[in-house]
Amino acid sequence: MKFKLGKLAAVSVVSLGFAQIAAADILQGTVTDGSGEGALEGALVTIEELDRTTSTGRFGDFRFSGIPAGEYDVTVSYIGADPVTQSIAVSGESTLDFRLGADVRYLDNVLVVGSAAAQAGAINQQRASNAIISVIDSDGLGNFPDTTVADSLARVPGLSIETDQGEGRYVSIRGINTDLISASINGVRTPSPEDRRGVLLDGVPSDLLDGIEVQKSLTPNVDADSLGGVINLQTISAFDRDGRFIRAKIEGAYNEITEEFSPKATLTYSDVFGDRLGVALSVNYQDLRIETHNNEADEWDFINGLAYMNDGYEHRWYGLNRERLGLVANFDWRLSDNTDLYLRTLFNNYEDDEVRNVLQFRDLDDIIDEDANGDDIIAAGSSLTDTSATFPLNETQAEVRVRREVRTIQTIAVGGETTWDGWETDYEVSYAYAEEDDSDNHDVKFRFEDIQDNFPGNVTIDYSNPEIIRFSEGTVLDAVYDPSNYFLDEFEREFTANEDTEYAAQFNISRESVFGEMPVTWQAGLKIRDREKIRDVNVLIYEDDSINLAGFVNNDLISGWRLGNAQPAWPDPGLTRSLRGAFGAGDLDEEGSFFDSNGEDYKIDEQILAGYGMGTFDIGALTLVAGVRVEQSNVDLEGRVVLEDELTATTTRYSNDYTNVLPSVNARYDFSDRLIGRAAYYAAVVRPAFGEMAPFFFINDDRDEAEIGNPNLDPLEADNFDLSIEFYPTTLSVLSAGIFYKDISNAIFPATFDTADVPSNVDLSGIPAELLNGVDTDGGEIEEVSTFINVASSEIYGIEFNYVQNLGDLNSALDGFLVSGNLTLTESEATLPDGREVPFLKQSDTIWNVAIGYDNGPWDLRVSANYRGDYLDELEDENLDRMTNDRLLIEASAKYRVNDNLQIYLEGKNLTDEPEHYYFGDESRLSQYDEFGTTVVFGARLTY
């Protein structure tokens, strides 16, 4: 691959060329709490005589270079504490340390809306930033009953989550699809073990983290592959605090559906040796039991203005055991006064053992017949109303899936920072790896066919309650619940692996200078990312219709089933495991096994070289960060063309390369100490998801259709605009409002076309010509193609509000009460090739959070509510698109501090037993409905 190194390096050289050599005197120091042990990040440090301001970093450190020798007054401002001013004579390298306010060392995790210390930490970091960010301070993780990072992020302004089995899995920023945002661990891009770019955040325990930053407006020194923003997870460092720190946490969770206890434990240790070497270690283990009750409808259609289910309907019972093991080992070495080195490592192993029992009612479109003209009519003897359908049931299926999914995420970063003679550099080499291994699975289906031959009669489906469907009792249903009526349809084994590996290296250099009286910090850098994505699917399908279900039944029905008709506990997963070695070569479905094993395989190599130059201009009350980032992408793709009937798989290869020039400007204006205005513009590029651009061809000529990837997809490009105002009315509060707009080109949507209407940038060369010649002589002519396309233009815009308040600042009688609330309203619009206007996929139009707490003396009490509006989940047909319904989650916690070291707590999750609900076009048409129940968590934390 040939990178345009000259062009990219020139950006760095030109920017640095403007830097002026300034005086070498330096003022540096730290800002801590009153104890001297708790570093305060985000404090504003001002040299009054020079009107120069900087903010403290993660370890409470600050630094001014190019200071003329002389006497100065230096003031530190930190929300939640009174300002402190000290005088110093600067000569050469001078050091000045500050202690502010009371002791705010964290003996426990407290959310940003919790204790005054955590509240202040987040507000100060947000206030000091030159970009638009939201922060969960280090004390913020674990205060609410959060198992995963995704659950913790659900309370950040403008963020919402997608859940899986009741747990937060994917995170959305401002309602934007998780595939269009990015996540990193200690600045290292987090890989994804799936065939998408959206990162799974349910595997990383929140207890392993020290803080989370969500950057909503990008600066040139940040990877530009995000439309919504960047989520950066920060793990612990020994220099986050002074001296030895040990915290042990143990808890148990009880769920009302599983009626089981799930244990969880965390141990964290850090220490600083000789003021030079910092060691921080943390280990987390959880064994979580989940039970989910679910019912689903496959499809709906219309006849005579009435909706009916025209495919299948099923009950699903899930029993899961999720085991998480997380390890963090971080080392910081202050090699000298000018050089700091670090090693950051994270290992996370997630095992999901799942059993899924399904009872499926098939061919529900038997309610429809054809008249003499071939038009659809309601079949004789059947009937249809707004809330029910009556017809002869002819086929059902009983299925059990046993799956053990093992996911691993690892990140390693080695780097450091060096300063010399006014120059500052940082450098890093990193490795990130994610794997998803599905190699211990089996899925067995038993069919009860031709029911009407022996059990004639109609059944009635009642969907007057659209979330829970019910079938009428009677002879037919009695037969459905008799396992002896079922015979094996197929037994499937799966051995699938996904791997995502990225190596990266970066180097950044900066220098402070002064133009006249205007301080300027110049910065430039280079970064290379080399990523490999591999998907390898292997499936074996066996058939033997002589095997009866009765031999694989242990218990009859699921105990405590919540939805509609009873749910069978068969096939029994333990008994069906014996079928794994029971089939001979003659039982193998060669055609189906070959098709499923080859069509989804791909390998993608993606290399990105980036360079940037930027300047931070301190123009009195105005701080301006402006610059440009250039990213060159080179992608090599490998997939398969699979012909099911011929049992052939041909390798296909494509290559693509492109360059994006991405300017950005972030402006911050301090109208006063309490009023700050912000404006931002940045250009972004989001590359297609791996599963969208992989060059695969599924050609199923039996069904006259083809499913293909599109390696010719263009990356999504967007111009992003933000404008906001922040007001800090009292000692510890913030009130903010903002608007944002995103002008998007080349957004990617799934689409289905008649063969003659496929766009020119969709490559059909992998489909044999005889299947595209328009002459359907053998029933194999391809009539329909499903793929992914770019749409010309689309937009997202919205408004955000955020309010955080310590009520004790308003009235002393309310001392200890803390409130917060935020609201994000968005609109989005994209036009599909057929002219239909749709919102962005998974784009919520309304997100809000509210919380109220009381933290005084030994008691810490909190209640929170998190709301996410409905959104478009999948495109189907107009009026039948799959939608995710809105959801409101209520949670609460009560903590009691026994002494300075021990705290006990009780927490409640999903207190209102809120389900997850999907529907087709209208809430009256069920797609999926899940219940997870309420969970109660109790535990203790011991800190030294």
mmCIF file of C-alpha atoms in Angstrom, residues 682-889:
data_model
loop_
_atom_site.group_PDB
_atom_site.id
_atom_site.type_symbol
_atom_site.label_atom_id
_atom_site.label_comp_id
_atom_site.label_asym_id
_atom_site.label_seq_id
_atom_site.Cartn_x
_atom_site.Cartn_y
_atom_site.Cartn_z
ATOM 1 C CA TYR A 682 -15.954 19.143 12.640
ATOM 2 C CA ALA A 683 -15.917 16.889 9.596
ATOM 3 C CA ALA A 684 -16.205 13.138 10.144
ATOM 4 C CA VAL A 685 -15.861 9.974 8.091
ATOM 5 C CA VAL A 686 -17.431 6.660 9.122
ATOM 6 C CA ARG A 687 -16.401 3.653 7.106
ATOM 7 C CA PRO A 688 -18.963 0.981 6.137
ATOM 8 C CA ALA A 689 -19.597 -1.829 8.588
ATOM 9 C CA PHE A 690 -17.661 -4.989 7.821
ATOM 10 C CA GLY A 691 -20.788 -7.033 7.194
ATOM 11 C CA GLU A 692 -22.045 -4.381 4.758
ATOM 12 C CA MET A 693 -18.962 -4.102 2.552
ATOM 13 C CA ALA A 694 -17.806 -7.732 2.680
ATOM 14 C CA PRO A 695 -18.013 -9.084 -0.910
ATOM 15 C CA PHE A 696 -20.282 -12.052 -0.210
ATOM 16 C CA PHE A 697 -22.928 -13.480 -2.568
ATOM 17 C CA PHE A 698 -25.722 -15.699 -1.213
ATOM 18 C CA ILE A 699 -27.450 -17.042 -4.326
ATOM 19 C CA ASN A 700 -30.565 -19.047 -3.509
ATOM 20 C CA ASP A 701 -32.043 -19.873 -6.902
ATOM 21 C CA ASP A 702 -34.746 -22.030 -5.281
ATOM 22 C CA ARG A 703 -36.195 -18.805 -3.884
ATOM 23 C CA ASP A 704 -35.195 -16.654 -6.871
ATOM 24 C CA GLU A 705 -33.235 -14.245 -4.661
ATOM 25 C CA ALA A 706 -29.707 -13.166 -3.853
ATOM 26 C CA GLU A 707 -28.208 -11.488 -0.801
ATOM 27 C CA ILE A 708 -24.958 -9.669 -1.492
ATOM 28 C CA GLY A 709 -22.539 -7.347 0.238
ATOM 29 C CA ASN A 710 -21.448 -4.138 -1.414
ATOM 30 C CA PRO A 711 -17.684 -3.504 -1.466
ATOM 31 C CA ASN A 712 -18.315 -0.382 -3.546
ATOM 32 C CA LEU A 713 -19.980 1.435 -0.667
ATOM 33 C CA ASP A 714 -18.651 4.921 0.011
ATOM 34 C CA PRO A 715 -17.891 5.884 3.601
ATOM 35 C CA LEU A 716 -20.400 8.069 5.365
ATOM 36 C CA GLU A 717 -19.224 11.697 5.478
ATOM 37 C CA ALA A 718 -20.694 14.382 7.710
ATOM 38 C CA ASP A 719 -20.355 18.044 8.579
ATOM 39 C CA ASN A 720 -21.202 18.454 12.272
ATOM 40 C CA PHE A 721 -22.199 21.709 13.975
ATOM 41 C CA ASP A 722 -22.712 22.424 17.694
ATOM 42 C CA LEU A 723 -23.674 25.537 19.638
ATOM 43 C CA SER A 724 -24.181 25.582 23.423
ATOM 44 C CA ILE A 725 -24.272 27.766 26.517
ATOM 45 C CA GLU A 726 -23.328 26.768 30.071
ATOM 46 C CA PHE A 727 -24.309 28.625 33.240
ATOM 47 C CA TYR A 728 -22.917 27.857 36.694
ATOM 48 C CA PRO A 729 -25.409 29.691 38.930
ATOM 49 C CA THR A 730 -24.306 28.443 42.375
ATOM 50 C CA THR A 731 -21.279 26.915 44.015
ATOM 51 C CA LEU A 732 -22.006 23.421 42.716
ATOM 52 C CA SER A 733 -24.397 23.418 39.791
ATOM 53 C CA VAL A 734 -24.611 23.702 36.026
ATOM 54 C CA LEU A 735 -27.425 24.612 33.655
ATOM 55 C CA SER A 736 -26.717 24.139 29.953
ATOM 56 C CA ALA A 737 -28.488 24.100 26.612
ATOM 57 C CA GLY A 738 -27.214 23.264 23.157
ATOM 58 C CA ILE A 739 -28.243 22.631 19.590
ATOM 59 C CA PHE A 740 -26.573 20.398 17.019
ATOM 60 C CA TYR A 741 -26.897 19.687 13.322
ATOM 61 C CA LYS A 742 -25.338 16.964 11.154
ATOM 62 C CA ASP A 743 -25.343 17.188 7.367
ATOM 63 C CA ILE A 744 -24.639 13.683 6.116
ATOM 64 C CA SER A 745 -23.615 12.267 2.753
ATOM 65 C CA ASN A 746 -23.538 8.583 1.799
ATOM 66 C CA ALA A 747 -25.485 7.210 4.750
ATOM 67 C CA ILE A 748 -25.826 3.433 4.406
ATOM 68 C CA PHE A 749 -29.141 1.574 4.430
ATOM 69 C CA PRO A 750 -30.188 -1.991 3.581
ATOM 70 C CA ALA A 751 -32.280 -2.193 0.414
ATOM 71 C CA THR A 752 -34.015 -4.781 -1.771
ATOM 72 C CA PHE A 753 -34.408 -4.334 -5.538
ATOM 73 C CA ASP A 754 -35.949 -6.113 -8.467
ATOM 74 C CA THR A 755 -33.020 -7.351 -10.542
ATOM 75 C CA ALA A 756 -33.625 -4.831 -13.296
ATOM 76 C CA ASP A 757 -33.575 -1.906 -10.860
ATOM 77 C CA VAL A 758 -30.308 -2.615 -9.021
ATOM 78 C CA PRO A 759 -28.136 0.576 -8.892
ATOM 79 C CA SER A 760 -25.009 0.680 -11.006
ATOM 80 C CA ASN A 761 -22.625 0.746 -8.023
ATOM 81 C CA VAL A 762 -23.914 -2.637 -6.841
ATOM 82 C CA ASP A 763 -21.731 -5.290 -8.428
ATOM 83 C CA LEU A 764 -23.711 -8.287 -9.716
ATOM 84 C CA SER A 765 -20.755 -9.959 -11.436
ATOM 85 C CA GLY A 766 -20.674 -12.711 -8.841
ATOM 86 C CA ILE A 767 -24.099 -13.959 -9.969
ATOM 87 C CA PRO A 768 -23.902 -16.364 -12.954
ATOM 88 C CA ALA A 769 -25.130 -14.760 -16.160
ATOM 89 C CA GLU A 770 -27.688 -17.496 -16.797
ATOM 90 C CA LEU A 771 -29.457 -16.459 -13.565
ATOM 91 C CA LEU A 772 -29.678 -12.848 -14.739
ATOM 92 C CA ASN A 773 -30.612 -13.335 -18.408
ATOM 93 C CA GLY A 774 -34.310 -12.685 -17.922
ATOM 94 C CA VAL A 775 -35.302 -16.113 -19.239
ATOM 95 C CA ASP A 776 -36.842 -18.114 -16.421
ATOM 96 C CA THR A 777 -36.754 -21.563 -17.959
ATOM 97 C CA ASP A 778 -35.670 -23.570 -14.943
ATOM 98 C CA GLY A 779 -37.227 -21.700 -12.028
ATOM 99 C CA GLY A 780 -33.814 -20.357 -11.012
ATOM 100 C CA GLU A 781 -33.938 -16.851 -12.448
ATOM 101 C CA ILE A 782 -32.881 -14.310 -9.785
ATOM 102 C CA GLU A 783 -35.729 -11.849 -9.415
ATOM 103 C CA GLU A 784 -34.754 -10.003 -6.235
ATOM 104 C CA VAL A 785 -31.455 -8.700 -4.829
ATOM 105 C CA SER A 786 -30.947 -7.585 -1.215
ATOM 106 C CA THR A 787 -27.861 -5.490 -0.480
ATOM 107 C CA PHE A 788 -26.632 -2.226 1.086
ATOM 108 C CA ILE A 789 -26.600 1.171 -0.589
ATOM 109 C CA ASN A 790 -25.548 4.764 -0.012
ATOM 110 C CA VAL A 791 -28.269 7.414 0.030
ATOM 111 C CA ALA A 792 -27.364 10.833 -1.308
ATOM 112 C CA SER A 793 -28.034 13.121 1.630
ATOM 113 C CA SER A 794 -29.629 13.049 5.042
ATOM 114 C CA GLU A 795 -29.565 15.052 8.245
ATOM 115 C CA ILE A 796 -29.832 14.856 12.008
ATOM 116 C CA TYR A 797 -30.553 17.818 14.243
ATOM 117 C CA GLY A 798 -31.529 18.288 17.832
ATOM 118 C CA ILE A 799 -31.401 20.179 21.084
ATOM 119 C CA GLU A 800 -30.002 19.245 24.501
ATOM 120 C CA PHE A 801 -30.663 20.473 28.024
ATOM 121 C CA ASN A 802 -28.802 19.536 31.190
ATOM 122 C CA TYR A 803 -29.255 20.615 34.809
ATOM 123 C CA VAL A 804 -27.279 19.487 37.844
ATOM 124 C CA GLN A 805 -27.895 21.103 41.240
ATOM 125 C CA ASN A 806 -26.829 20.742 44.829
ATOM 126 C CA LEU A 807 -30.027 21.984 46.464
ATOM 127 C CA GLY A 808 -28.111 22.968 49.581
ATOM 128 C CA ASP A 809 -26.676 25.847 47.534
ATOM 129 C CA LEU A 810 -30.201 27.241 47.155
ATOM 130 C CA ASN A 811 -31.487 26.751 50.687
ATOM 131 C CA SER A 812 -29.615 25.424 53.702
ATOM 132 C CA ALA A 813 -32.742 23.496 54.722
ATOM 133 C CA LEU A 814 -32.191 21.339 51.628
ATOM 134 C CA ASP A 815 -28.586 20.517 52.442
ATOM 135 C CA GLY A 816 -27.715 17.023 51.237
ATOM 136 C CA PHE A 817 -30.308 16.912 48.441
ATOM 137 C CA LEU A 818 -28.958 16.538 44.926
ATOM 138 C CA VAL A 819 -30.931 16.634 41.670
ATOM 139 C CA SER A 820 -30.089 16.271 38.009
ATOM 140 C CA GLY A 821 -31.969 16.065 34.761
ATOM 141 C CA ASN A 822 -31.198 16.105 31.065
ATOM 142 C CA LEU A 823 -33.233 16.025 27.873
ATOM 143 C CA THR A 824 -32.225 15.433 24.252
ATOM 144 C CA LEU A 825 -34.685 15.910 21.384
ATOM 145 C CA THR A 826 -33.658 14.942 17.850
ATOM 146 C CA GLU A 827 -35.055 14.652 14.348
ATOM 147 C CA SER A 828 -33.505 12.776 11.448
ATOM 148 C CA GLU A 829 -34.392 12.200 7.831
ATOM 149 C CA ALA A 830 -33.046 10.154 4.935
ATOM 150 C CA THR A 831 -34.587 9.481 1.521
ATOM 151 C CA LEU A 832 -34.453 5.930 0.161
ATOM 152 C CA PRO A 833 -34.093 5.181 -3.583
ATOM 153 C CA ASP A 834 -37.845 4.595 -3.877
ATOM 154 C CA GLY A 835 -38.470 8.117 -2.563
ATOM 155 C CA ARG A 836 -39.615 7.018 0.872
ATOM 156 C CA GLU A 837 -38.447 9.267 3.712
ATOM 157 C CA VAL A 838 -37.348 7.466 6.877
ATOM 158 C CA PRO A 839 -35.514 8.394 10.072
ATOM 159 C CA PHE A 840 -32.012 7.133 10.685
ATOM 160 C CA LEU A 841 -31.833 3.532 11.861
ATOM 161 C CA LYS A 842 -31.913 3.299 15.666
ATOM 162 C CA GLN A 843 -32.268 7.089 15.989
ATOM 163 C CA SER A 844 -34.253 7.870 19.165
ATOM 164 C CA ASP A 845 -36.118 11.158 18.998
ATOM 165 C CA THR A 846 -36.383 11.653 22.770
ATOM 166 C CA ILE A 847 -33.965 10.780 25.565
ATOM 167 C CA TRP A 848 -34.172 12.018 29.130
ATOM 168 C CA ASN A 849 -32.834 11.221 32.574
ATOM 169 C CA VAL A 850 -33.790 12.509 36.006
ATOM 170 C CA ALA A 851 -32.343 11.655 39.407
ATOM 171 C CA ILE A 852 -32.802 12.851 42.956
ATOM 172 C CA GLY A 853 -30.596 11.927 45.856
ATOM 173 C CA TYR A 854 -29.935 12.628 49.478
ATOM 174 C CA ASP A 855 -26.346 12.377 50.707
ATOM 175 C CA ASN A 856 -25.844 13.479 54.305
ATOM 176 C CA GLY A 857 -24.027 11.820 57.145
ATOM 177 C CA PRO A 858 -23.814 8.046 56.750
ATOM 178 C CA TRP A 859 -26.810 7.819 54.376
ATOM 179 C CA ASP A 860 -26.735 8.047 50.594
ATOM 180 C CA LEU A 861 -30.154 7.573 48.956
ATOM 181 C CA ARG A 862 -30.929 7.857 45.240
ATOM 182 C CA VAL A 863 -33.738 7.309 42.744
ATOM 183 C CA SER A 864 -33.286 7.679 38.983
ATOM 184 C CA ALA A 865 -35.382 7.390 35.834
ATOM 185 C CA ASN A 866 -34.035 6.853 32.324
ATOM 186 C CA TYR A 867 -36.258 7.233 29.237
ATOM 187 C CA ARG A 868 -35.501 6.344 25.630
ATOM 188 C CA GLY A 869 -38.015 7.078 22.880
ATOM 189 C CA ASP A 870 -38.984 4.680 20.124
ATOM 190 C CA TYR A 871 -36.849 4.298 16.995
ATOM 191 C CA LEU A 872 -36.645 2.547 13.636
ATOM 192 C CA ASP A 873 -34.914 -0.803 14.173
ATOM 193 C CA GLU A 874 -35.180 -2.469 10.749
ATOM 194 C CA LEU A 875 -36.557 -1.481 7.360
ATOM 195 C CA GLU A 876 -39.334 -3.768 6.116
ATOM 196 C CA ASP A 877 -42.141 -2.059 4.190
ATOM 197 C CA GLU A 878 -43.933 1.220 4.631
ATOM 198 C CA ASN A 879 -46.275 0.941 7.639
ATOM 199 C CA LEU A 880 -44.569 -2.348 8.559
ATOM 200 C CA ASP A 881 -41.058 -1.251 9.514
ATOM 201 C CA ARG A 882 -39.816 -2.858 12.705
ATOM 202 C CA MET A 883 -39.789 -0.304 15.512
ATOM 203 C CA THR A 884 -38.373 -0.400 19.031
ATOM 204 C CA ASN A 885 -40.925 0.937 21.501
ATOM 205 C CA ASP A 886 -40.083 3.593 24.072
ATOM 206 C CA ARG A 887 -38.823 2.466 27.462
ATOM 207 C CA LEU A 888 -38.656 3.953 30.957
ATOM 208 C CA LEU A 889 -36.382 2.369 33.565
#
